[in-house]
PDB file of C-alpha atoms in Angstrom:
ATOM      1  CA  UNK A 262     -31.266 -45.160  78.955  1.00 53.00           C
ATOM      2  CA  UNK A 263     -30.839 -42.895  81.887  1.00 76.00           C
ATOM      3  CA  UNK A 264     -28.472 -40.602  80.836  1.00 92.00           C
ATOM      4  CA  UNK A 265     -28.048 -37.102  79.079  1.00 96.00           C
ATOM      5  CA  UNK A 266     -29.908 -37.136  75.577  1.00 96.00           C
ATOM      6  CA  UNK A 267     -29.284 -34.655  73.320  1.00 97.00           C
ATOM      7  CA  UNK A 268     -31.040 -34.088  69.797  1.00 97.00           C
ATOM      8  CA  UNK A 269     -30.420 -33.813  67.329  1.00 97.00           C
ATOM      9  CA  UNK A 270     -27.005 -35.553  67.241  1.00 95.00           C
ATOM     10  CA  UNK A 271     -26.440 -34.203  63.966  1.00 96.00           C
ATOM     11  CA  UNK A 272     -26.946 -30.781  62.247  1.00 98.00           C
ATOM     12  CA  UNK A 273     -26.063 -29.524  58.846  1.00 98.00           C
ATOM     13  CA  UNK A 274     -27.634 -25.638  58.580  1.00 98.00           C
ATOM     14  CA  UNK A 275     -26.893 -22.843  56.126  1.00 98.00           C
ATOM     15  CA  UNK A 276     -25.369 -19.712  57.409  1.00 97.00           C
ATOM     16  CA  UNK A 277     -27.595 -17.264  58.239  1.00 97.00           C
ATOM     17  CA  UNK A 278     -30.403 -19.901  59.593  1.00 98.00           C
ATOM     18  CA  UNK A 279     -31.754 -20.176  63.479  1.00 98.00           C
ATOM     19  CA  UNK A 280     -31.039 -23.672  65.074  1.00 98.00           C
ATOM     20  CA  UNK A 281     -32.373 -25.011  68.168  1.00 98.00           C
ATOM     21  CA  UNK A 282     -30.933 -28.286  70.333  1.00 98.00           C
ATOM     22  CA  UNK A 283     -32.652 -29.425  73.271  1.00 98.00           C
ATOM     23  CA  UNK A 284     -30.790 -31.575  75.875  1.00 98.00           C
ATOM     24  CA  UNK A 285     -32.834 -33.994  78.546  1.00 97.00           C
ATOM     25  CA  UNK A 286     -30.398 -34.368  81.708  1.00 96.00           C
ATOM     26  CA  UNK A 287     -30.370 -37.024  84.217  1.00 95.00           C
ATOM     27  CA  UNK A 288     -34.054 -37.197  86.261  1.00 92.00           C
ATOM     28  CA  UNK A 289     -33.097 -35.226  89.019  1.00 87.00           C
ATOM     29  CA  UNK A 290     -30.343 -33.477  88.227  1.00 93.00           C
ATOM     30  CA  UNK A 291     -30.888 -29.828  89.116  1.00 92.00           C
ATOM     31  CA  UNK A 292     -27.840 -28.616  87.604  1.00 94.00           C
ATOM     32  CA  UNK A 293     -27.615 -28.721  83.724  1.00 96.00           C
ATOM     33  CA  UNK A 294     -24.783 -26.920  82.144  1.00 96.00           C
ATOM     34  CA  UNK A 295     -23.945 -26.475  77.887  1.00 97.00           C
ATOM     35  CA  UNK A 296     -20.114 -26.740  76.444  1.00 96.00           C
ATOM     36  CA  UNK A 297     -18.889 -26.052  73.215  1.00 96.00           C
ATOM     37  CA  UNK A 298     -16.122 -27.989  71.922  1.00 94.00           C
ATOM     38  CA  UNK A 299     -14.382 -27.412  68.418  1.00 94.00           C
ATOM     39  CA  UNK A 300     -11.770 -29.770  66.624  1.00 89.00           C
ATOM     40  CA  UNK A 301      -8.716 -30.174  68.186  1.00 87.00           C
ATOM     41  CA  UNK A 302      -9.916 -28.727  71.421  1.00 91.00           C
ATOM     42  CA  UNK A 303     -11.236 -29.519  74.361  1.00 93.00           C
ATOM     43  CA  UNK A 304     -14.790 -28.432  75.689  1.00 95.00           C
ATOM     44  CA  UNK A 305     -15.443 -24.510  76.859  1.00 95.00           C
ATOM     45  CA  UNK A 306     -17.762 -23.485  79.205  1.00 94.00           C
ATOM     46  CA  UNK A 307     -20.795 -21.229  77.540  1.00 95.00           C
ATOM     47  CA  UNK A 308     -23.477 -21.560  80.437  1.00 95.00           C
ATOM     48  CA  UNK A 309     -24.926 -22.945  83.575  1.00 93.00           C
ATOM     49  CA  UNK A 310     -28.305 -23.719  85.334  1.00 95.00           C
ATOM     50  CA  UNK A 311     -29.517 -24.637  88.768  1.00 93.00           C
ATOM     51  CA  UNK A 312     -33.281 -25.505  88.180  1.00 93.00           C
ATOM     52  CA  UNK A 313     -34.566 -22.926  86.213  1.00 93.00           C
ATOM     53  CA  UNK A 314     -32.250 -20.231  87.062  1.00 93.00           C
ATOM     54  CA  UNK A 315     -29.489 -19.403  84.222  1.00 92.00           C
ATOM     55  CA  UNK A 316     -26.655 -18.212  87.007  1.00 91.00           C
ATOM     56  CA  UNK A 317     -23.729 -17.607  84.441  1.00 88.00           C
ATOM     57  CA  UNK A 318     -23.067 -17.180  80.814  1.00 90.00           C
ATOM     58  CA  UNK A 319     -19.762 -17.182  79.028  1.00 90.00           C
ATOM     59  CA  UNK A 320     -18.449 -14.326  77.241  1.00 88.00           C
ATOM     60  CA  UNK A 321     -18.383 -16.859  74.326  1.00 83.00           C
ATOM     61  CA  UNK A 322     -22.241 -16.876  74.142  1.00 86.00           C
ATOM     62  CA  UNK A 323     -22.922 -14.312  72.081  1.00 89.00           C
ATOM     63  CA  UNK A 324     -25.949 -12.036  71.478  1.00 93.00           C
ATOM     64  CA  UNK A 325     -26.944 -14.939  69.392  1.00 96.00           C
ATOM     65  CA  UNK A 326     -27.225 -17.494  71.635  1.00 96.00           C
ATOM     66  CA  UNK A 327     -29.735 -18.023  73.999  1.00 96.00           C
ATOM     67  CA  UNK A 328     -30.470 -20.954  76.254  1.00 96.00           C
ATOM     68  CA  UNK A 329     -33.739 -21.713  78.583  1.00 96.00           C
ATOM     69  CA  UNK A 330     -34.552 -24.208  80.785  1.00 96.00           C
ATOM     70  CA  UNK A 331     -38.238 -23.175  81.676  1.00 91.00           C
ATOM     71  CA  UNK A 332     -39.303 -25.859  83.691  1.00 87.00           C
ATOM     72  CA  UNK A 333     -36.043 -26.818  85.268  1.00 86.00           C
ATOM     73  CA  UNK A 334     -36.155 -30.266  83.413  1.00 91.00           C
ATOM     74  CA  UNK A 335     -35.229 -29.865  79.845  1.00 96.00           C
ATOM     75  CA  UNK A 336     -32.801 -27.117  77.965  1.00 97.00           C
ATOM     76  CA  UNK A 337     -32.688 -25.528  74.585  1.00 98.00           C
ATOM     77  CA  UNK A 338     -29.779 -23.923  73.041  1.00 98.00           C
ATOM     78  CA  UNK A 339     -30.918 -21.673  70.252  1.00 97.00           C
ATOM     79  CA  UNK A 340     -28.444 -20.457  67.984  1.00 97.00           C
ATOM     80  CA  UNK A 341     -29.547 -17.134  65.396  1.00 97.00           C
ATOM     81  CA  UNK A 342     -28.206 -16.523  62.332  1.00 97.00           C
ATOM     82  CA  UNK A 343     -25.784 -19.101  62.454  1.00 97.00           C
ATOM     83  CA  UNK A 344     -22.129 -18.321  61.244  1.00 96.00           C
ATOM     84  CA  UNK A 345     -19.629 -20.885  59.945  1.00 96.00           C
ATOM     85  CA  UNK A 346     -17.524 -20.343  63.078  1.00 95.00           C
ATOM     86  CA  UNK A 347     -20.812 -22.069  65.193  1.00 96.00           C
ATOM     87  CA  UNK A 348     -19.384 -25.187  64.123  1.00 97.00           C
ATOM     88  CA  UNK A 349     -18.909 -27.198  66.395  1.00 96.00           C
ATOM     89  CA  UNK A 350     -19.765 -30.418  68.686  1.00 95.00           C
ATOM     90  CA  UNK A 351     -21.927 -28.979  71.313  1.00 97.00           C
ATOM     91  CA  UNK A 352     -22.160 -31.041  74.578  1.00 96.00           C
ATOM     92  CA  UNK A 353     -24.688 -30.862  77.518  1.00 97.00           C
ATOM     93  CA  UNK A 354     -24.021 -32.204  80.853  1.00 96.00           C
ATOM     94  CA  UNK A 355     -25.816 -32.223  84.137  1.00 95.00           C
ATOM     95  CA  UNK A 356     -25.287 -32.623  87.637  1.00 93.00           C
ATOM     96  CA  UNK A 357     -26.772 -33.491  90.982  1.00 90.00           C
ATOM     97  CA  UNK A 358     -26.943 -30.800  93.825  1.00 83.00           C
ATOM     98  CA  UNK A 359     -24.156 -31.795  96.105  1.00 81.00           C
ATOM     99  CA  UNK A 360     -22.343 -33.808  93.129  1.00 83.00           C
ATOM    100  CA  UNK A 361     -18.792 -33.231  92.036  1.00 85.00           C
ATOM    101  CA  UNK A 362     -18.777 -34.529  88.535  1.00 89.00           C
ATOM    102  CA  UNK A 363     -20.648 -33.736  85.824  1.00 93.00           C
ATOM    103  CA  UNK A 364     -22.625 -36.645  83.252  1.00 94.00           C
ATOM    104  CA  UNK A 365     -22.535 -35.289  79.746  1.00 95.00           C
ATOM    105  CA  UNK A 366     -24.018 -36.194  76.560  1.00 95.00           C
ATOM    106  CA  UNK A 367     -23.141 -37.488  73.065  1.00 94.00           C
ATOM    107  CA  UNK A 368     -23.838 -33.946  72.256  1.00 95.00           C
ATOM    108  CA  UNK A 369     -25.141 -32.313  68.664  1.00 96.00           C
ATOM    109  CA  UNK A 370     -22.620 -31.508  66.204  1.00 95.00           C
ATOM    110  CA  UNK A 371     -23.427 -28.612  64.107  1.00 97.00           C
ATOM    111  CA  UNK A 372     -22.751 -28.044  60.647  1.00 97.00           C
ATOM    112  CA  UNK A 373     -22.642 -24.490  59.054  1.00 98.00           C
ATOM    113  CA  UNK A 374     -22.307 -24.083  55.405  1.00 97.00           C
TER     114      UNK A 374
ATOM    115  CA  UNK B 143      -8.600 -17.986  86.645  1.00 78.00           C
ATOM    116  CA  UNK B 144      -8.396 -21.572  86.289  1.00 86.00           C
ATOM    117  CA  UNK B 145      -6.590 -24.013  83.575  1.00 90.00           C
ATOM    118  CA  UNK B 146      -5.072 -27.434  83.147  1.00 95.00           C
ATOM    119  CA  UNK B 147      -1.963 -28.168  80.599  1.00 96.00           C
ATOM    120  CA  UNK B 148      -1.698 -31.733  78.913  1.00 97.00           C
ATOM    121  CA  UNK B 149       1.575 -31.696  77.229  1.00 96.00           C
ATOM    122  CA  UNK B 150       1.347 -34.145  74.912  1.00 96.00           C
ATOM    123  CA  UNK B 151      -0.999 -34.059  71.831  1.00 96.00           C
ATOM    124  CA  UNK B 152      -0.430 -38.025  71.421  1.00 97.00           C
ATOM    125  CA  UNK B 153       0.460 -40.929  73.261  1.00 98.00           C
ATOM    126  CA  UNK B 154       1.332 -43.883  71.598  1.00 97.00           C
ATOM    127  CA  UNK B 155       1.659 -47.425  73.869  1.00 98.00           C
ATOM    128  CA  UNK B 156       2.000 -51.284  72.775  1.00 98.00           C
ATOM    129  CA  UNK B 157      -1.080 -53.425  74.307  1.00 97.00           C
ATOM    130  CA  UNK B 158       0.011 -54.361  77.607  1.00 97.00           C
ATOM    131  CA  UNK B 159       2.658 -51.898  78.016  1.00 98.00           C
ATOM    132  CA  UNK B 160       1.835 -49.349  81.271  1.00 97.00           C
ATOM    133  CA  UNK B 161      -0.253 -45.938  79.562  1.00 98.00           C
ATOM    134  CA  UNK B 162       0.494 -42.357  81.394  1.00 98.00           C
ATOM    135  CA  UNK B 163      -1.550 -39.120  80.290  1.00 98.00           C
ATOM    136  CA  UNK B 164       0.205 -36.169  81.896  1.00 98.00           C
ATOM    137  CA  UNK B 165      -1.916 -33.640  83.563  1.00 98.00           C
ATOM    138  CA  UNK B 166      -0.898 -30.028  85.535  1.00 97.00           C
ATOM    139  CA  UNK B 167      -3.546 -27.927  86.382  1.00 95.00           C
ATOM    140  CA  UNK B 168      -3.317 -24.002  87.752  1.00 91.00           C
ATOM    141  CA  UNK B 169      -6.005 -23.058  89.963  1.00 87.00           C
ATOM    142  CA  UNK B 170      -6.189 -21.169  93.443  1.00 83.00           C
ATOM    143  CA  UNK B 171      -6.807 -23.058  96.641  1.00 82.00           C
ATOM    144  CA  UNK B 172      -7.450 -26.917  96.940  1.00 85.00           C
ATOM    145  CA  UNK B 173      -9.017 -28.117  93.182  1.00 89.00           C
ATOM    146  CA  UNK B 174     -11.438 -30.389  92.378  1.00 93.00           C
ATOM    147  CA  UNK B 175      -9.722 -32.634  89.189  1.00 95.00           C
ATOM    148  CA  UNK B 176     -11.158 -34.774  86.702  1.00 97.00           C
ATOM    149  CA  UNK B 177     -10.183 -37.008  83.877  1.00 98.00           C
ATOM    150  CA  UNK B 178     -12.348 -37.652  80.954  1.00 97.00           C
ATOM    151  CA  UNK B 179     -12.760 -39.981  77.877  1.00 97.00           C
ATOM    152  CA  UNK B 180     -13.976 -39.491  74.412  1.00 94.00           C
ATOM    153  CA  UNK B 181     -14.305 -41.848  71.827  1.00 91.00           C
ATOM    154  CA  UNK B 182     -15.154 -40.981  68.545  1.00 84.00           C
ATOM    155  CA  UNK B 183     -18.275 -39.214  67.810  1.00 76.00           C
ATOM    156  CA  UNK B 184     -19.527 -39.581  71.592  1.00 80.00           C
ATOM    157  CA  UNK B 185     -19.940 -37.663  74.151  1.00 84.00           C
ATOM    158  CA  UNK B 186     -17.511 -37.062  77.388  1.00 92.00           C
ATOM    159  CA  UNK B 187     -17.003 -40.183  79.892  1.00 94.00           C
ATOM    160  CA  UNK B 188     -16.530 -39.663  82.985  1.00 94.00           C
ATOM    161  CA  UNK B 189     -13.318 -41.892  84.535  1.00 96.00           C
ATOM    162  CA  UNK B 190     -12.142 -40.875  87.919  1.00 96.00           C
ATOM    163  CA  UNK B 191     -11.802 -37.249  90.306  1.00 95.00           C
ATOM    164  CA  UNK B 192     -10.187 -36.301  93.458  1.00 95.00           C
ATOM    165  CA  UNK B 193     -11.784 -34.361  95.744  1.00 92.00           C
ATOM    166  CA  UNK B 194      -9.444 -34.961  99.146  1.00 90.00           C
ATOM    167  CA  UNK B 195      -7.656 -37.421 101.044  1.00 90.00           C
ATOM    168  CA  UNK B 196      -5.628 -40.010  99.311  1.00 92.00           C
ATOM    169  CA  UNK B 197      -3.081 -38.559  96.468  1.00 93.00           C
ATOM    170  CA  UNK B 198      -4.051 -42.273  94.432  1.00 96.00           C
ATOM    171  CA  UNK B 199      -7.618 -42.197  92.992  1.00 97.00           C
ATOM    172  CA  UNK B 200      -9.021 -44.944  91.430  1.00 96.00           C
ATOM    173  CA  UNK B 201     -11.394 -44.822  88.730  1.00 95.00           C
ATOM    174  CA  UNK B 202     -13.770 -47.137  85.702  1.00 91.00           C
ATOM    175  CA  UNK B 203     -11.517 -49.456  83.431  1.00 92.00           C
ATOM    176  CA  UNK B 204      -8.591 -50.068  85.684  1.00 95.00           C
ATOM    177  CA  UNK B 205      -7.415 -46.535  85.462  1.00 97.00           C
ATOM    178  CA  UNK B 206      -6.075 -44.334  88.429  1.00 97.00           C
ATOM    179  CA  UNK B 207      -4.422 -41.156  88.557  1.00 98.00           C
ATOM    180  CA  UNK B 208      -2.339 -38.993  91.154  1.00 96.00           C
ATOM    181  CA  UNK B 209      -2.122 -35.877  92.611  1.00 96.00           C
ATOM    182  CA  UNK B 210       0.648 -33.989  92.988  1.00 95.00           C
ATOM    183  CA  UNK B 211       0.225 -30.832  94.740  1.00 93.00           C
ATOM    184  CA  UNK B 212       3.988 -30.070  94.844  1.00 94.00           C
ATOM    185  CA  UNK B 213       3.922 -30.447  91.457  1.00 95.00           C
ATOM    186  CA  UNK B 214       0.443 -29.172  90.328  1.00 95.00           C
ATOM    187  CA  UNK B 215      -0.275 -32.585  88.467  1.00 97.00           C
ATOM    188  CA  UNK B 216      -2.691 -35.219  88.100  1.00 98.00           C
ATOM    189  CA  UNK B 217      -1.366 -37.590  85.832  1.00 98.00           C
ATOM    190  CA  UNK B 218      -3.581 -40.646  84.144  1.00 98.00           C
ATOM    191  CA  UNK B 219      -2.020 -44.231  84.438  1.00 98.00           C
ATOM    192  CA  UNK B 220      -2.705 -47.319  83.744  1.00 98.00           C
ATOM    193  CA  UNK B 221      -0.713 -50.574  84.363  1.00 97.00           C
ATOM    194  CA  UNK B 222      -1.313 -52.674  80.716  1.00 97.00           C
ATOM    195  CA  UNK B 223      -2.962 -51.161  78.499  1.00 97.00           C
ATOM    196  CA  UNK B 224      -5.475 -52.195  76.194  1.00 97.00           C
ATOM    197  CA  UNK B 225      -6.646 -51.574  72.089  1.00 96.00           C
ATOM    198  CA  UNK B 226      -9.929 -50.684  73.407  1.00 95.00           C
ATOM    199  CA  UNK B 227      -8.424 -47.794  76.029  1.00 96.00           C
ATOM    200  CA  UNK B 228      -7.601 -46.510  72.474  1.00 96.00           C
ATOM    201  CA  UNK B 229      -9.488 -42.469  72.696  1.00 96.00           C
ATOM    202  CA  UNK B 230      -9.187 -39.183  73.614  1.00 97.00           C
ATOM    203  CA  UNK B 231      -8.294 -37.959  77.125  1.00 98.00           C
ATOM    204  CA  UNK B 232      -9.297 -34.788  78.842  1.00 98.00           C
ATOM    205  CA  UNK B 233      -8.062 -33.822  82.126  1.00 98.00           C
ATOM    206  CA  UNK B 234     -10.370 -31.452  83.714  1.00 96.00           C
ATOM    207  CA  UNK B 235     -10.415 -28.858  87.210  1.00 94.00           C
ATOM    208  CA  UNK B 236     -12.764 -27.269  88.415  1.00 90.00           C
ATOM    209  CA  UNK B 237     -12.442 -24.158  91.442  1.00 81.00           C
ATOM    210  CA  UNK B 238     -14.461 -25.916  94.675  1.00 76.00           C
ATOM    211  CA  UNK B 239     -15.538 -21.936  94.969  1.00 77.00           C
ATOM    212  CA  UNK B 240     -17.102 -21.474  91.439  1.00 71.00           C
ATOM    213  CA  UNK B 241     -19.133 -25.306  92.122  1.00 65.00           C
ATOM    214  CA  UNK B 242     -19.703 -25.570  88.626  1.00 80.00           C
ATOM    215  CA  UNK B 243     -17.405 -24.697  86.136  1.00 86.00           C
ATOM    216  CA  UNK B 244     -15.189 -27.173  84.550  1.00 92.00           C
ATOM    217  CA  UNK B 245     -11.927 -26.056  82.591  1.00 93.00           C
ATOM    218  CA  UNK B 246     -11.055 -28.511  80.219  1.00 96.00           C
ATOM    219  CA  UNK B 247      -7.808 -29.362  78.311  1.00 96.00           C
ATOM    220  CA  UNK B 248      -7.005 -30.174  75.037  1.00 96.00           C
ATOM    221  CA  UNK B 249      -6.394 -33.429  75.156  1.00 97.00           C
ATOM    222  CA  UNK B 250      -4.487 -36.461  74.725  1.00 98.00           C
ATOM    223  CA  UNK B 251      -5.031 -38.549  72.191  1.00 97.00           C
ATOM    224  CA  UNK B 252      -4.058 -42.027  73.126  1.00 98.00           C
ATOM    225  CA  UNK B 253      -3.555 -45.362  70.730  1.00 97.00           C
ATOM    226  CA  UNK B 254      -2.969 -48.613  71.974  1.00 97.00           C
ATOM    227  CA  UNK B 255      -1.058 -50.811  69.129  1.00 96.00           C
ATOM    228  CA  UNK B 256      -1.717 -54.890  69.255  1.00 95.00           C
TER     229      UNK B 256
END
């Protein structure tokens, strides 16, 4: 399978407890981007990178979020002392340079309880 | 700052009947638009976008959409649809001078009845 992975695809944490997802984009794709999407919504924007280089973050990543993509390949979204309002279906998508749309993931769902 | 409307939380079609998902968008300048499918528990598809040049875009699955500048719209079609089209729907724009961003809305759901 060539496209975005994303794991896990399920989470179930308790609050208060660190989480970490890692998304693998399309080979090649220097552009790799994270989403957040709740129920009844559609995905938001939380932050962007070209290569290695984190160019913008939402104002809905909080202090508690942090994301790295250290070798321009592969990203991790860590989320710290998790709340029950993290919940949500978190989606990873990635890009080309010079591409229009975006290839996204099956994403990780998280759980907080 | 950009955003797209869809008006309608649900769509409901008989198989073979024609399937429209209205779209409008707000955005300054020219925007880049997309339309997107979810089915359940998966991740985003992408279906069709227009970039320039003709207001009828094409896209996977028979679908097409058009722009409307006049009207700020990009509305999903489909002449018959299908059980299997059957999802959720996300239209999608994104500013050509912020080349990354996509603002998403809330979607459509859509369900196809034999």
């Amino acid at each position: 399978d060539t496209g975005v992975s994303q794991d896990p695809r399920h989470k179930i944490t308790k609050r208060g407890q660190n989480v970490t997802f890692r998304c693998d984009p399309i080979s090649e794709h220097n552009r790799l981007y994270w989403y957040r999407q709740t129920l009844g919504q559609g995905p938001e924007f939380l932050t962007y990178f070209q290569n290695e280089a984190q160019l913008e973050k939402s104002r809905l990543l909080s202090d508690r979020f942090s994301a790295e993509r250290p070798k321009g390949s592969f990203s991790t979204l860590e989320i710290q002392r998790t709340e029950q309002g993290d919940s949500a279906m978190y989606l990873c998508a990635s890009s080309p340079w010079g591409g229009v749309e975006a290839f996204f993931g099956q994403g990780t769902r998280l759980t907080v309880v | 700052a950009q955003s797209v409307a869809q008006p309608e939380d649900q769509v409901n079609v008989a198989e073979g009947n024609p399937l429209t998902v209205k779209c409008t968008y707000s955005v300054s300048g020219n925007p880049y638009l997309f339309w997107y499918v979810q089915y359940p528990n998966r991740g985003l598809q992408f279906l069709l976008k227009y970039i320039t040049g003709d207001n009828l875009v094409k896209g996977s699955y028979g679908f097409e959409a058009e722009f409307n500048k006049s009207q700020t719209s990009f509305h999903l079609k489909k002449p018959s649809a299908l059980v299997s089209d059957s999802a959720l729907y996300f239209c999608a724009v994104r500013d050509p001078n912020n080349d990354y961003k996509l603002s998403f809305g809330a979607g459509t759901t859509v369900t196809v009845r034999a």
